[in-house]
Short mmCIF file of C-alpha atoms in Angstrom, two decimals:
data_model
loop_
_atom_site.label_atom_id
_atom_site.label_comp_id
_atom_site.label_asym_id
_atom_site.label_seq_id
_atom_site.Cartn_x
_atom_site.Cartn_y
_atom_site.Cartn_z
CA UNK M 1167 -27.43 -8.30 26.15
CA UNK M 1168 -26.33 -10.87 24.01
CA UNK M 1169 -28.36 -9.27 20.84
CA UNK M 1170 -26.74 -6.10 21.48
CA UNK M 1171 -23.04 -7.60 21.48
CA UNK M 1172 -23.74 -9.81 18.64
CA UNK M 1173 -26.16 -6.49 16.91
CA UNK M 1174 -22.38 -4.84 17.28
CA UNK M 1175 -20.74 -7.04 16.32
CA UNK M 1176 -21.99 -7.53 13.23
CA UNK M 1177 -21.76 -3.55 12.72
CA UNK M 1178 -18.06 -4.16 13.51
CA UNK M 1179 -18.02 -5.82 10.62
CA UNK M 1180 -19.58 -4.46 8.37
CA UNK M 1181 -17.75 -0.90 9.64
CA UNK M 1182 -14.76 -2.78 8.58
CA UNK M 1183 -15.81 -4.04 5.37
CA UNK M 1184 -16.75 -1.17 4.19
CA UNK M 1185 -13.46 0.51 4.82
CA UNK M 1186 -10.08 0.74 2.68
CA UNK M 1187 -7.51 -1.76 3.93
CA UNK M 1188 -3.86 -1.36 2.36
CA UNK M 1189 -2.01 -3.93 0.96
CA UNK M 1190 0.75 -2.04 -0.71
CA UNK M 1191 3.97 -1.91 1.50
CA UNK M 1192 6.31 -2.97 -0.44
CA UNK M 1193 5.30 0.37 -2.98
CA UNK M 1194 5.81 2.60 0.47
CA UNK M 1195 4.42 2.16 3.69
CA UNK M 1196 2.60 4.97 6.24
CA UNK M 1197 4.89 6.93 9.28
CA UNK M 1198 4.53 4.25 11.88
CA UNK M 1199 4.16 7.20 15.16
CA UNK M 1200 7.42 7.28 17.33
CA UNK M 1201 9.03 8.18 13.37
CA UNK M 1202 6.76 10.55 13.07
CA UNK M 1203 6.91 11.88 17.53
CA UNK M 1204 11.18 11.75 16.25
CA UNK M 1205 10.67 14.07 13.02
CA UNK M 1206 7.94 16.91 15.15
CA UNK M 1207 10.18 16.87 17.99
CA UNK M 1208 13.50 17.29 15.41
CA UNK M 1209 11.27 19.87 13.85
CA UNK M 1210 11.24 22.22 17.30
CA UNK M 1211 13.72 21.55 18.27
CA UNK M 1212 16.24 20.68 16.05
CA UNK M 1213 15.77 24.16 13.40
CA UNK M 1214 19.97 24.71 13.77
CA UNK M 1215 22.54 24.77 11.01
CA UNK M 1216 24.65 21.05 12.20
CA UNK M 1217 27.55 22.76 11.37
CA UNK M 1218 27.05 25.82 13.70
CA UNK M 1219 28.54 25.30 17.09
CA UNK M 1220 25.32 27.20 18.93
CA UNK M 1221 23.34 24.93 20.69
CA UNK M 1222 19.86 24.67 17.91
CA UNK M 1223 23.21 23.67 15.71
CA UNK M 1224 25.28 20.74 18.15
CA UNK M 1225 21.54 19.31 18.97
CA UNK M 1226 20.66 18.80 14.99
CA UNK M 1227 24.32 17.35 15.19
CA UNK M 1228 23.64 15.16 18.17
CA UNK M 1229 20.63 14.01 16.21
CA UNK M 1230 22.48 13.44 13.04
CA UNK M 1231 25.31 11.19 14.73
CA UNK M 1232 22.33 9.60 16.53
CA UNK M 1233 20.40 8.61 13.14
CA UNK M 1234 24.06 7.83 11.72
CA UNK M 1235 24.24 4.97 14.40
CA UNK M 1236 20.76 3.51 14.13
CA UNK M 1237 21.27 2.69 10.77
CA UNK M 1238 24.45 1.70 11.04
CA UNK M 1239 23.16 -1.12 13.79
CA UNK M 1240 20.18 -2.11 11.53
CA UNK M 1241 22.61 -2.98 8.78
CA UNK M 1242 25.43 -4.00 11.24
CA UNK M 1243 27.46 -1.36 9.66
CA UNK M 1244 29.65 1.29 10.85
CA UNK M 1245 28.44 4.30 11.94
CA UNK M 1246 31.60 5.89 10.14
CA UNK M 1247 29.66 4.09 6.69
CA UNK M 1248 26.64 5.07 6.48
CA UNK M 1249 26.73 8.08 3.74
CA UNK M 1250 22.82 9.84 3.80
CA UNK M 1251 20.78 10.57 0.37
CA UNK M 1252 17.42 12.11 -0.42
CA UNK M 1253 16.55 8.70 -1.37
CA UNK M 1254 17.71 5.35 -3.00
CA UNK M 1255 17.79 6.58 -6.96
CA UNK M 1256 20.67 8.96 -5.41
CA UNK M 1257 21.86 6.02 -3.58
CA UNK M 1258 22.10 4.01 -6.67
CA UNK M 1259 23.57 5.87 -9.04
CA UNK M 1260 25.95 7.10 -6.81
CA UNK M 1261 27.47 3.83 -6.01
CA UNK M 1262 27.22 3.49 -10.46
CA UNK M 1263 28.43 6.90 -11.45
CA UNK M 1264 31.72 5.78 -8.42
CA UNK M 1265 32.33 2.78 -10.19
CA UNK M 1266 32.88 4.36 -13.75
CA UNK M 1267 34.56 6.90 -12.49
CA UNK M 1268 37.65 4.62 -10.69
CA UNK M 1269 37.64 2.54 -13.15
CA UNK M 1270 38.47 5.57 -15.70
CA UNK M 1271 40.64 6.73 -12.49
CA UNK M 1272 42.87 3.26 -12.18
CA UNK M 1273 43.01 2.95 -15.46
CA UNK M 1274 44.73 6.08 -16.16
CA UNK M 1275 47.64 4.63 -14.34
CA UNK M 1276 47.43 0.98 -15.96
CA UNK M 1277 49.75 -0.56 -17.40
CA UNK M 1278 47.62 -4.01 -18.25
CA UNK M 1279 44.90 -5.07 -21.20
CA UNK M 1280 42.17 -3.41 -19.12
CA UNK M 1281 43.68 0.62 -20.03
CA UNK M 1282 41.48 1.17 -23.28
CA UNK M 1283 38.50 -1.34 -21.94
CA UNK M 1284 35.22 0.71 -20.61
CA UNK M 1285 34.71 -0.27 -17.20
CA UNK M 1286 31.83 -3.19 -17.22
CA UNK M 1287 28.84 -3.65 -14.62
CA UNK M 1288 26.88 -6.78 -14.07
CA UNK M 1289 23.32 -6.61 -13.01
CA UNK M 1290 20.15 -8.45 -13.56
CA UNK M 1291 16.76 -7.99 -15.90
CA UNK M 1292 14.46 -7.90 -12.82
CA UNK M 1293 16.18 -4.64 -11.38
CA UNK M 1294 14.74 -0.96 -9.83
CA UNK M 1295 14.35 1.67 -12.89
CA UNK M 1296 16.44 3.32 -10.77
CA UNK M 1297 20.08 0.61 -11.89
CA UNK M 1298 18.13 0.18 -14.82
CA UNK M 1299 17.84 3.79 -16.30
CA UNK M 1300 21.83 5.46 -14.98
CA UNK M 1301 23.03 1.85 -16.56
CA UNK M 1302 21.30 2.01 -19.92
CA UNK M 1303 22.92 6.02 -20.17
CA UNK M 1304 25.86 4.91 -19.50
CA UNK M 1305 25.88 1.88 -21.95
CA UNK M 1306 24.24 4.82 -24.98
CA UNK M 1307 27.33 7.54 -24.02
CA UNK M 1308 29.71 5.59 -24.15
CA UNK M 1309 30.81 5.23 -20.50
CA UNK M 1310 30.61 1.26 -19.30
CA UNK M 1311 29.63 -1.64 -21.18
CA UNK M 1312 26.43 -3.16 -19.27
CA UNK M 1313 25.69 -6.98 -18.99
CA UNK M 1314 22.38 -7.67 -17.47
CA UNK M 1315 22.23 -11.42 -16.37
CA UNK M 1316 18.38 -13.29 -16.64
CA UNK M 1317 17.06 -15.01 -13.81
CA UNK M 1318 16.17 -18.48 -13.56
CA UNK M 1319 12.56 -19.36 -15.19
CA UNK M 1320 12.26 -22.25 -12.50
CA UNK M 1321 13.69 -20.07 -9.51
CA UNK M 1322 12.70 -16.63 -10.00
CA UNK M 1323 16.84 -15.91 -9.16
CA UNK M 1324 19.40 -14.52 -10.27
CA UNK M 1325 22.58 -17.98 -10.16
CA UNK M 1326 25.26 -17.53 -8.81
CA UNK M 1327 27.09 -19.58 -11.64
CA UNK M 1328 25.49 -17.17 -14.54
CA UNK M 1329 26.94 -14.27 -12.84
CA UNK M 1330 30.84 -15.34 -12.44
CA UNK M 1331 30.38 -16.36 -16.62
CA UNK M 1332 29.50 -13.22 -17.02
CA UNK M 1333 32.57 -11.75 -15.75
CA UNK M 1334 35.39 -10.04 -17.74
CA UNK M 1335 38.90 -9.17 -17.04
CA UNK M 1336 37.30 -4.71 -17.09
CA UNK M 1337 34.41 -6.12 -14.60
CA UNK M 1338 34.37 -3.26 -12.09
CA UNK M 1339 30.42 -4.22 -10.40
CA UNK M 1340 28.11 -6.51 -9.67
CA UNK M 1341 24.91 -4.68 -8.30
CA UNK M 1342 22.04 -6.85 -7.95
CA UNK M 1343 18.78 -5.77 -5.77
CA UNK M 1344 18.24 -8.41 -2.23
CA UNK M 1345 14.75 -8.81 -2.24
CA UNK M 1346 12.38 -8.09 -5.77
CA UNK M 1347 9.86 -5.99 -5.25
CA UNK M 1348 7.44 -7.69 -7.59
CA UNK M 1349 8.18 -11.37 -6.67
CA UNK M 1350 9.37 -10.73 -2.99
CA UNK M 1351 12.24 -13.70 -3.95
CA UNK M 1352 15.55 -12.56 -1.90
CA UNK M 1353 18.38 -12.84 -4.40
CA UNK M 1354 21.98 -14.55 -3.17
CA UNK M 1355 24.00 -12.21 -2.56
CA UNK M 1356 25.98 -13.73 0.39
CA UNK M 1357 26.52 -16.74 -1.59
CA UNK M 1358 27.93 -14.33 -4.98
CA UNK M 1359 30.15 -12.29 -2.19
CA UNK M 1360 31.42 -15.88 -1.46
CA UNK M 1361 32.36 -16.71 -4.67
CA UNK M 1362 33.69 -12.94 -5.70
CA UNK M 1363 36.21 -12.54 -2.75
CA UNK M 1364 38.87 -15.38 -4.01
CA UNK M 1365 38.32 -14.16 -7.31
CA UNK M 1366 39.69 -10.07 -6.73
CA UNK M 1367 42.50 -11.43 -4.81
CA UNK M 1368 43.32 -13.19 -7.80
CA UNK M 1369 42.34 -10.64 -10.68
CA UNK M 1370 44.58 -8.27 -7.82
CA UNK M 1371 48.49 -10.32 -8.54
CA UNK M 1372 47.51 -9.61 -12.31
CA UNK M 1373 46.42 -5.85 -11.44
CA UNK M 1374 43.09 -6.18 -12.86
CA UNK M 1375 40.72 -3.98 -10.93
CA UNK M 1376 38.55 -4.99 -7.46
CA UNK M 1377 35.45 -6.49 -8.42
CA UNK M 1378 33.07 -3.49 -6.11
CA UNK M 1379 29.56 -5.95 -4.99
CA UNK M 1380 26.35 -3.32 -4.60
CA UNK M 1381 23.14 -4.29 -3.07
CA UNK M 1382 20.01 -2.30 -3.42
CA UNK M 1383 18.06 -3.38 -0.16
CA UNK M 1384 15.14 -1.20 -0.22
CA UNK M 1385 13.16 -3.92 -0.13
CA UNK M 1386 14.55 -6.37 2.83
CA UNK M 1387 15.25 -3.54 5.04
CA UNK M 1388 11.92 -4.47 7.93
CA UNK M 1389 11.03 -7.66 6.89
CA UNK M 1390 13.72 -9.29 6.84
CA UNK M 1391 17.51 -9.53 8.63
CA UNK M 1392 20.24 -7.54 6.81
CA UNK M 1393 24.35 -8.22 7.69
CA UNK M 1394 26.39 -6.45 5.70
CA UNK M 1395 29.43 -8.12 7.80
CA UNK M 1396 27.68 -11.52 6.39
CA UNK M 1397 26.73 -10.38 2.94
CA UNK M 1398 29.90 -9.14 2.56
CA UNK M 1399 28.79 -5.99 -0.34
CA UNK M 1400 30.64 -2.83 -0.95
CA UNK M 1401 28.01 -0.64 -0.60
CA UNK M 1402 24.42 -1.13 0.30
CA UNK M 1403 21.61 0.92 -0.16
CA UNK M 1404 19.00 2.05 2.39
CA UNK M 1405 15.00 3.23 1.54
CA UNK M 1406 13.34 4.99 4.35
CA UNK M 1407 9.96 5.01 3.53
CA UNK M 1408 9.64 0.99 2.82
CA UNK M 1409 9.93 0.58 6.76
CA UNK M 1410 7.93 2.81 7.96
CA UNK M 1411 10.70 5.92 8.04
CA UNK M 1412 10.94 9.06 6.03
CA UNK M 1413 11.72 10.04 2.27
CA UNK M 1414 14.92 10.30 1.96
CA UNK M 1415 17.98 6.91 2.53
CA UNK M 1416 20.76 6.09 2.76
CA UNK M 1417 24.64 4.37 1.64
CA UNK M 1418 26.40 1.74 3.48
CA UNK M 1419 29.88 2.70 2.03
CA UNK M 1420 32.46 0.41 3.59
CA UNK M 1421 35.87 1.14 4.17
CA UNK M 1422 35.08 4.19 2.68
CA UNK M 1423 37.36 5.52 0.95
CA UNK M 1424 39.98 3.63 1.03
CA UNK M 1425 38.65 -0.26 0.42
CA UNK M 1426 35.75 0.80 -0.90
CA UNK M 1427 35.75 4.60 -3.52
CA UNK M 1428 33.26 6.72 -3.34
CA UNK M 1429 33.14 9.60 -5.24
CA UNK M 1430 30.77 12.80 -4.67
CA UNK M 1431 27.62 13.31 -7.54
CA UNK M 1432 27.78 16.62 -5.93
CA UNK M 1433 29.82 19.58 -4.74
CA UNK M 1434 29.33 21.92 -2.05
CA UNK M 1435 29.53 23.57 1.39
CA UNK M 1436 31.37 20.03 2.04
CA UNK M 1437 28.86 18.21 4.69
CA UNK M 1438 28.49 14.28 5.05
CA UNK M 1439 32.56 14.46 5.06
CA UNK M 1440 31.84 16.22 1.01
CA UNK M 1441 31.09 13.03 -0.28
CA UNK M 1442 27.16 14.17 0.07
CA UNK M 1443 26.84 18.27 0.62
CA UNK M 1444 24.39 20.00 1.07
CA UNK M 1445 23.40 21.12 4.64
CA UNK M 1446 20.99 18.13 6.47
CA UNK M 1447 17.81 17.26 6.60
CA UNK M 1448 17.45 16.84 10.61
CA UNK M 1449 13.83 15.83 10.92
CA UNK M 1450 13.66 13.24 7.91
CA UNK M 1451 17.57 12.27 8.94
CA UNK M 1452 16.07 11.70 12.83
CA UNK M 1453 12.96 9.60 11.47
CA UNK M 1454 15.02 7.48 9.19
CA UNK M 1455 17.03 7.33 12.39
CA UNK M 1456 14.26 5.75 14.40
CA UNK M 1457 13.18 3.98 11.73
CA UNK M 1458 16.43 2.09 11.61
CA UNK M 1459 16.89 1.72 15.42
CA UNK M 1460 12.50 0.50 15.63
CA UNK M 1461 13.82 -2.11 13.49
CA UNK M 1462 16.87 -3.50 14.62
CA UNK M 1463 14.46 -3.52 17.75
CA UNK M 1464 11.23 -5.78 16.66
CA UNK M 1465 12.89 -7.11 12.73
CA UNK M 1466 11.58 -10.92 14.63
CA UNK M 1467 8.75 -9.63 15.40
CA UNK M 1468 7.68 -7.81 11.82
CA UNK M 1469 9.21 -10.67 10.41
CA UNK M 1470 6.76 -13.26 12.29
CA UNK M 1471 4.05 -11.67 11.76
CA UNK M 1472 3.98 -10.62 8.08
CA UNK M 1473 4.63 -14.25 7.26
CA UNK M 1474 1.66 -15.45 9.41
CA UNK M 1475 -0.63 -12.84 7.76
CA UNK M 1476 0.33 -13.06 4.56
CA UNK M 1477 0.95 -17.08 4.78
CA UNK M 1478 -3.43 -16.81 5.96
CA UNK M 1479 -3.83 -15.03 2.77
CA UNK M 1480 -2.82 -17.36 -0.05
CA UNK M 1481 -4.46 -20.04 2.02
CA UNK M 1482 -7.84 -18.25 1.83
CA UNK M 1483 -6.61 -17.22 -1.40
CA UNK M 1484 -6.29 -21.00 -2.82
CA UNK M 1485 -9.54 -21.87 -0.95
CA UNK M 1486 -11.64 -19.03 -2.29
CA UNK M 1487 -10.50 -19.26 -5.88
CA UNK M 1488 -8.94 -23.20 -6.37
CA UNK M 1489 -7.28 -23.13 -10.36
CA UNK M 1490 -8.43 -19.98 -11.06
CA UNK M 1491 -5.95 -17.90 -9.50
CA UNK M 1492 -1.69 -18.34 -9.83
CA UNK M 1493 0.64 -17.77 -7.58
CA UNK M 1494 3.78 -16.18 -8.84
CA UNK M 1495 5.79 -15.61 -5.46
CA UNK M 1496 6.45 -19.45 -5.26
CA UNK M 1497 9.59 -20.77 -6.98
CA UNK M 1498 10.66 -24.26 -5.67
CA UNK M 1499 13.60 -23.74 -3.31
CA UNK M 1500 13.68 -20.34 -3.39
CA UNK M 1501 13.33 -18.30 -0.63
CA UNK M 1502 11.12 -15.07 -0.69
CA UNK M 1503 9.43 -11.97 1.52
CA UNK M 1504 7.72 -12.73 4.42
CA UNK M 1505 5.23 -10.10 3.17
CA UNK M 1506 4.98 -10.45 -0.80
CA UNK M 1507 2.27 -12.71 -2.20
CA UNK M 1508 1.87 -11.78 -6.24
CA UNK M 1509 -1.44 -13.59 -7.19
CA UNK M 1510 -3.04 -13.55 -10.93
CA UNK M 1511 -7.05 -13.94 -12.07
CA UNK M 1512 -7.17 -16.53 -14.03
CA UNK M 1513 -10.57 -17.44 -14.73
CA UNK M 1514 -11.61 -14.65 -15.87
CA UNK M 1515 -8.60 -14.09 -18.15
CA UNK M 1516 -8.46 -10.17 -17.20
CA UNK M 1517 -5.92 -7.68 -16.33
CA UNK M 1518 -4.99 -7.11 -13.07
CA UNK M 1519 -5.40 -3.46 -12.44
CA UNK M 1520 -9.10 -4.61 -13.72
CA UNK M 1521 -9.47 -6.87 -10.92
CA UNK M 1522 -8.59 -4.29 -8.57
CA UNK M 1523 -10.78 -2.04 -10.15
CA UNK M 1524 -13.35 -3.95 -9.41
CA UNK M 1525 -12.65 -4.23 -5.45
CA UNK M 1526 -14.61 -1.55 -2.78
CA UNK M 1527 -12.07 -1.95 0.01
CA UNK M 1528 -8.79 -3.28 -1.12
CA UNK M 1529 -5.98 -1.05 -2.10
CA UNK M 1530 -3.57 -2.62 -3.88
CA UNK M 1531 -1.07 -2.53 -6.96
CA UNK M 1532 0.06 -4.55 -10.63
CA UNK M 1533 3.13 -4.11 -9.45
CA UNK M 1534 5.29 -2.00 -9.19
CA UNK M 1535 5.13 1.58 -9.08
CA UNK M 1536 7.72 3.21 -10.92
CA UNK M 1537 6.35 1.27 -13.64
CA UNK M 1538 2.96 2.40 -13.61
CA UNK M 1539 2.99 4.29 -16.10
CA UNK M 1540 3.52 1.41 -18.56
CA UNK M 1541 -0.34 0.85 -18.90
CA UNK M 1542 -1.33 -2.39 -19.90
CA UNK M 1543 1.89 -3.75 -20.71
CA UNK M 1544 2.85 -7.45 -18.63
CA UNK M 1545 5.60 -7.19 -15.24
CA UNK M 1546 8.90 -7.76 -17.07
CA UNK M 1547 10.35 -8.68 -14.13
CA UNK M 1548 7.14 -12.03 -14.10
CA UNK M 1549 7.46 -11.82 -17.73
CA UNK M 1550 11.74 -12.64 -16.84
CA UNK M 1551 11.30 -14.79 -14.20
CA UNK M 1552 9.12 -17.57 -16.11
CA UNK M 1553 5.62 -16.38 -15.35
CA UNK M 1554 3.27 -17.56 -18.51
CA UNK M 1555 2.34 -14.17 -20.20
CA UNK M 1556 -1.22 -14.79 -19.44
CA UNK M 1557 -0.63 -14.86 -16.21
CA UNK M 1558 1.53 -11.56 -15.87
CA UNK M 1559 -1.03 -9.59 -17.54
CA UNK M 1560 -3.74 -10.48 -14.86
CA UNK M 1561 -1.03 -10.45 -12.03
CA UNK M 1562 -1.48 -8.20 -8.88
CA UNK M 1563 0.92 -7.32 -6.01
CA UNK M 1564 -0.45 -8.38 -2.22
CA UNK M 1565 1.94 -7.06 -0.14
CA UNK M 1566 0.64 -7.48 4.12
CA UNK M 1567 2.03 -4.42 6.73
CA UNK M 1568 3.05 -4.53 10.40
CA UNK M 1569 -0.37 -4.20 10.75
CA UNK M 1570 -2.05 -6.08 8.70
CA UNK M 1571 -4.41 -9.14 10.67
CA UNK M 1572 -5.90 -12.19 9.32
CA UNK M 1573 -9.33 -9.85 9.50
CA UNK M 1574 -8.03 -7.96 6.96
CA UNK M 1575 -7.69 -11.27 4.61
CA UNK M 1576 -10.87 -12.00 4.80
CA UNK M 1577 -12.31 -9.02 4.01
CA UNK M 1578 -9.89 -8.59 0.49
CA UNK M 1579 -10.70 -12.77 -0.51
CA UNK M 1580 -14.25 -11.58 -0.65
CA UNK M 1581 -13.66 -8.44 -1.51
CA UNK M 1582 -11.45 -10.22 -5.41
CA UNK M 1583 -14.21 -13.01 -4.78
CA UNK M 1584 -16.94 -9.98 -5.88
CA UNK M 1585 -14.57 -8.60 -8.16
CA UNK M 1586 -14.12 -11.80 -10.30
CA UNK M 1587 -17.89 -12.17 -10.32
CA UNK M 1588 -18.90 -9.21 -11.66
CA UNK M 1589 -15.73 -9.01 -14.49
CA UNK M 1590 -16.98 -12.98 -15.10
CA UNK M 1591 -20.38 -11.89 -14.99
CA UNK M 1592 -19.49 -9.00 -17.39
CA UNK M 1593 -17.23 -11.81 -20.00
CA UNK M 1594 -20.34 -13.97 -19.78
CA UNK M 1595 -22.47 -10.96 -20.90
CA UNK M 1596 -20.18 -9.91 -24.28
CA UNK M 1597 -20.49 -13.75 -25.20
CA UNK M 1598 -24.71 -13.72 -25.36
CA UNK M 1599 -24.74 -10.83 -27.05
CA UNK M 1600 -22.20 -12.11 -29.96
CA UNK M 1601 -23.73 -15.17 -29.53
CA UNK M 1602 -27.29 -13.94 -30.33
#
């Protein structure tokens, strides 16, 4: 009997090692079972137009209202401050273009020194493309001035003093991600909002535009607690597919329309109080609400589990590879997401994609999915954060999820080790050929 059990254990271990193990949860997450059930139910029961008064439409409207309340609860906001969008890119664009247009409207009635200036926006040099590319477009079109504040190469994060130093009379918006998607570094958004509040009050007395604050919380939600009351932001971007929800999003706007401006990018049938018209995608919104509800209920458990597994992953990597690897997400005194490990193979010196290509089980990436078209160029996020170029070239991002286990970690560390050995063997063979 003991022999049978031992044989089964060995078979289970072998089967596990042959299976694919996904460690790219910062790129996207699968729908949770509860979300799939919610979406399926809405597809079947809530097919009516939410703007219609008959029963099918009323059911759809109720589900949308419920989802809005769940998202608000997840970030400790108010339901009336939530607007549904197609995703994080649309939400971020809405914020940027709203700030620019609002500044232009305000200066029409202004008689102070900024009436001939372009709006000025401050962000960091490690932001997502959905922030960087619209800002570059606004610069090229001479519609805005932009300052990209560099992150510290010591802490990996934006330093508040550097942001304050970059303020100008025409600054209308400051936008920073809450947590970086490659290093996992958590940005000091709360500290920044506290420093900006008295400055904005002083500016108001001088007739200068208010400084609005936006954070893209795509990577933070579902991994750490996110509270808009603590953060004191005007805008916060929600992205469903980062916390086991569908690929749609939402935008939190504090005191929408009176405290904080929001201008529509689209015009149509008046849905979402005219801020985001178009017949609502009820099933996906329902799924987003369910995903948010799960985060509200279990975020502490999710965070604790992911951190325990991530820490175990780094311990095993250090034990197996020693000084052959470099951890790129370790910055003294800086908080980071509980699930993120950015690591480089230094010996042999190879590209991160080559390391991953020789793995049998591991499914991961060298960095942000939106930069996958940049070939073998080192990650600009890592370089900006002070990671040496050679290490940045060999980096891979390992991001664990809610169900990643220690057993998974054992398999992928072995997988990474055998891949490194293959690469080392190839490198030795090349040297032998050159010598001969």
